[in-house]
Amino acid sequence: MSLTSRHLLGLHGVPKEDIVKILDSAVSFKEVLDRPIKKVPTLQGKTIVNLFFESSTRTRISFELAQRRLSADIVNFAASTSSLSKGETFKDTARNIEAMKIDMVVVRHQSAGAPHFLSRIVDANIINAGDGRHEHPTQALLDIFTLREKFETLEGLHICIVGDILHSRVALSNIYGLKAMGVNVSVCGPATMIPREIEKLGVDVYHHIDDVIPKVDALNVLRIQLERQEGGLFPSLREYHNYFGVTRDRLDRADKPITILHPGPINRDVELSADVADSEHSVILQQVLNGVAVRMAVLYLLSQSKP
Amino acid sequence: MKPTILKNTHIIDPLQNLDKKADILIENGKITKIATQIQQTKDKTVVDLKGAVVAPGFIDMHVHLREPGYEHKATIATELASAVAGGFVGVACMPNTNPAIDDGSIVCYIKDQSEKTLNGLIDVYPIAAVTVNRDGKQITEMAELSEAGVVGFSDDGNPVGNAHIMRIALEYSKMFNKPIIQHAEEKSLTHDGVMNEGFVSTTLGLPGIPTIAEALMIQRDIMLTVYCGGKYHVAHLSTKLGLELIREAKRNGLPVTCEVTPHHFTLTEEEVRSFDTNTKMHPPLRTQEDVDAMKEGLSDGAIDVIATDHAPHSYDEKQVEYLYAPFGIVGLETAIGLSVSELVKPGVLTLAQMIEKFTVNPRRILNLPQATIKAGENACLTIFNPEEEWTVDIQRLKSKSKNSPFHGRKLFGKPVGVINNGRIMIG
Ligand SMILES: [Zn+2]
């Protein structure tokens, strides 16, 4: 069993069958995570490099755990610098890794397209763990997996992604993945944080959260990055919370419970009020566990691909 | 140069409305005879051009030679060889060197280096900075620079962002009748952008450069030109919006001109989907609508000039992540091929109109003497074969840098050679 591509660079253009394969395979790996001994020999003898040019504790830990559970050998390479500063270039780093006979590379980078560039210069399977504001495919897959667990079927669901869509790799990957699975997708955020012509991706755009809440089954609430306020894209955190914050009050006005996802880490009482984050309709902690299972599935399936 | 007969030429000279098949005799760097058949004699070299087009010598009015300061990207010697290979007899070079061309000594240095290259075959016309060190604060010594031989002023790479400085520059440069060549970009709208802003930038997660950043700057500058005069030329026009403003300004009789690059009438932002850093340039590749508008502008005369914005960058500099790659591509050696393939073959321009945009119009804008094909005139000629098909191979480019997005592209229209300043280079 393998996927159409030998890399996971993004969810753009990934066929539904591949997504289903990953989700189904993640179900089996999640069972492994429930066993007393949470380890399988699937990737024994394989070497994986986690190449993180941007710090992201959560994503790195999740990948690392997935790799350990699959018995792979791991090398972590963290660099806060890029080719902008002096020192080794991205290309040289990649070439060095290649020389060490690595099977897979998980890469996180500030520049959109960095994993694509990497896939052209090294032979290993490449997994995009977030490239700039472009894609973060494993995050979207774990979001979709979590939704499928909750709702059983994805077809016909309506999900709204809330927050800074412009700077979000999570939003784009979610849009591509969810649309492929037949989900209705909307986005909601301040007009300054909605990228141009996004409606051409087949999503509805909202600027008032109260307009969209009654229509959806789940909200995927994005983290507001505090530096965006400094960039002047919205006037204050206070105003953001008052107009876009997902609060108990707002959810109570809907006629059915609404599932809450968040890729973490949460700014409590900014994009999400504390009582909502901790409520029974929040699946935020399930997302964390599912992240490991989904990443195990991706690593396994890519390891099966032909070079 | 021995007396030379160019046999079987197809002369196209838009200045004289001339389009005929003939032989040309060149003696002591001058055209001495044009006739259907010129008798071969032992003392004359004969070059059979087999029907190739012979046109007045082409000028590329937007070239980055990189010397002094960035010799790892290119040198005057390498890029003039590239210009010859591309069919140009002259280039105007932009002042974003290090140091910038902002005083007479650098103009002299560039002229000296150029004259030493290829025995002075190529004319190099320096463009000086509008402001000292191109930092937008204080205009350069334009009178002295004009005397040193610069043909215009530009802070290219940067716009002249401050409206007051632009006003001063337009007013002051009027005294020498030299154009201010604007890299039209409202920086406060583009900040960290790397590609055209729109649907494609949205799907690629790359920061965008909106079309209005170009149009707003053109709009402002046209208003300044109305108010205080001066000659205003827009470098590398890329947007339909900007073009409409220029067309309107021309209709109102303003001294406003513009140029377009071959990549902006050939490629769209869709190319960026590959994340190939050779698709990263300033201004960015735009939409199909903009590309169509560029062709329309060329066809109706709103766009005066085809210029390449030849911008060499070393291999290593481009082999980086998209966000960090420098802007620009080389263009001298693909300009004729792209123009014939994209403009002449599909009927956007006639050959004569294309030639006009490579020689008559840039010479007019830069106040250079016109080249014309007539007995008694200096032989200043570009020879190319519009019917020859060839494939771009970046390894065979003469430019020191190979940063072209056109590698592997099949083109019609191949430069055959140039003749200028009593020198001949064919094949
Ligand atoms: Zn420029």
PDB file of N, CA and C and ligand atoms in Angstrom, chain B residues 62 64 94 96 154-159 182-185 235-236 259 282-283 309, ligand 1:
ATOM      1  N   HIS B  62      17.711  48.778 -20.694  1.00  0.00           N
ATOM      2  CA  HIS B  62      17.595  48.431 -19.267  1.00  0.00           C
ATOM      3  C   HIS B  62      18.418  47.181 -18.956  1.00  0.00           C
ATOM      4  N   HIS B  64      21.527  45.479 -16.290  1.00  0.00           N
ATOM      5  CA  HIS B  64      22.354  45.553 -15.080  1.00  0.00           C
ATOM      6  C   HIS B  64      23.675  44.853 -15.372  1.00  0.00           C
ATOM      7  N   MET B  94      22.168  50.241 -15.740  1.00  0.00           N
ATOM      8  CA  MET B  94      21.528  50.812 -14.559  1.00  0.00           C
ATOM      9  C   MET B  94      22.550  51.069 -13.448  1.00  0.00           C
ATOM     10  N   ASN B  96      22.607  50.656 -10.196  1.00  0.00           N
ATOM     11  CA  ASN B  96      22.648  49.981  -8.889  1.00  0.00           C
ATOM     12  C   ASN B  96      23.869  49.073  -8.757  1.00  0.00           C
ATOM     13  N   SER B 154      18.005  57.136 -12.971  1.00  0.00           N
ATOM     14  CA  SER B 154      17.099  56.149 -12.385  1.00  0.00           C
ATOM     15  C   SER B 154      17.675  55.647 -11.070  1.00  0.00           C
ATOM     16  N   ASP B 155      16.802  55.363 -10.108  1.00  0.00           N
ATOM     17  CA  ASP B 155      17.251  54.681  -8.890  1.00  0.00           C
ATOM     18  C   ASP B 155      16.884  53.203  -8.975  1.00  0.00           C
ATOM     19  N   ASP B 156      16.748  52.687 -10.200  1.00  0.00           N
ATOM     20  CA  ASP B 156      16.181  51.357 -10.430  1.00  0.00           C
ATOM     21  C   ASP B 156      16.652  50.317  -9.425  1.00  0.00           C
ATOM     22  N   GLY B 157      15.728  49.446  -9.101  1.00  0.00           N
ATOM     23  CA  GLY B 157      15.894  48.525  -7.973  1.00  0.00           C
ATOM     24  C   GLY B 157      15.053  49.094  -6.841  1.00  0.00           C
ATOM     25  N   ASN B 158      15.126  50.421  -6.732  1.00  0.00           N
ATOM     26  CA  ASN B 158      14.238  51.177  -5.844  1.00  0.00           C
ATOM     27  C   ASN B 158      13.443  52.165  -6.680  1.00  0.00           C
ATOM     28  N   PRO B 159      12.259  52.520  -6.213  1.00  0.00           N
ATOM     29  CA  PRO B 159      11.571  53.661  -6.809  1.00  0.00           C
ATOM     30  C   PRO B 159      12.132  54.951  -6.210  1.00  0.00           C
ATOM     31  N   GLN B 182      11.684  55.559 -14.012  1.00  0.00           N
ATOM     32  CA  GLN B 182      11.163  55.174 -12.698  1.00  0.00           C
ATOM     33  C   GLN B 182      10.895  53.677 -12.600  1.00  0.00           C
ATOM     34  N   HIS B 183      11.422  53.077 -11.544  1.00  0.00           N
ATOM     35  CA  HIS B 183      11.029  51.726 -11.129  1.00  0.00           C
ATOM     36  C   HIS B 183       9.756  51.971 -10.308  1.00  0.00           C
ATOM     37  N   ALA B 184       8.613  51.815 -10.966  1.00  0.00           N
ATOM     38  CA  ALA B 184       7.358  52.274 -10.372  1.00  0.00           C
ATOM     39  C   ALA B 184       6.804  51.266  -9.371  1.00  0.00           C
ATOM     40  N   GLU B 185       6.984  51.583  -8.119  1.00  0.00           N
ATOM     41  CA  GLU B 185       6.515  50.674  -7.073  1.00  0.00           C
ATOM     42  C   GLU B 185       6.262  51.471  -5.803  1.00  0.00           C
ATOM     43  N   ALA B 235      10.057  52.219 -16.298  1.00  0.00           N
ATOM     44  CA  ALA B 235      10.825  51.000 -16.540  1.00  0.00           C
ATOM     45  C   ALA B 235       9.897  49.785 -16.388  1.00  0.00           C
ATOM     46  N   HIS B 236      10.270  48.710 -17.014  1.00  0.00           N
ATOM     47  CA  HIS B 236       9.597  47.406 -16.860  1.00  0.00           C
ATOM     48  C   HIS B 236       8.132  47.463 -16.411  1.00  0.00           C
ATOM     49  N   GLU B 259       8.543  51.059 -21.137  1.00  0.00           N
ATOM     50  CA  GLU B 259       9.128  49.852 -21.725  1.00  0.00           C
ATOM     51  C   GLU B 259       8.484  48.632 -21.082  1.00  0.00           C
ATOM     52  N   HIS B 282      11.331  41.544 -10.171  1.00  0.00           N
ATOM     53  CA  HIS B 282      10.679  42.793  -9.815  1.00  0.00           C
ATOM     54  C   HIS B 282      10.477  43.616 -11.071  1.00  0.00           C
ATOM     55  N   PRO B 283       9.321  44.056 -11.442  1.00  0.00           N
ATOM     56  CA  PRO B 283       8.042  43.647 -10.859  1.00  0.00           C
ATOM     57  C   PRO B 283       7.788  42.168 -11.114  1.00  0.00           C
ATOM     58  N   ASP B 309      15.646  44.330 -18.791  1.00  0.00           N
ATOM     59  CA  ASP B 309      15.916  44.303 -17.345  1.00  0.00           C
ATOM     60  C   ASP B 309      16.845  43.131 -17.022  1.00  0.00           C
TER      61      ASP B 309
HETATM   62 ZN    ZN C   1      13.523  47.887 -11.545  1.00  0.00          ZN
END
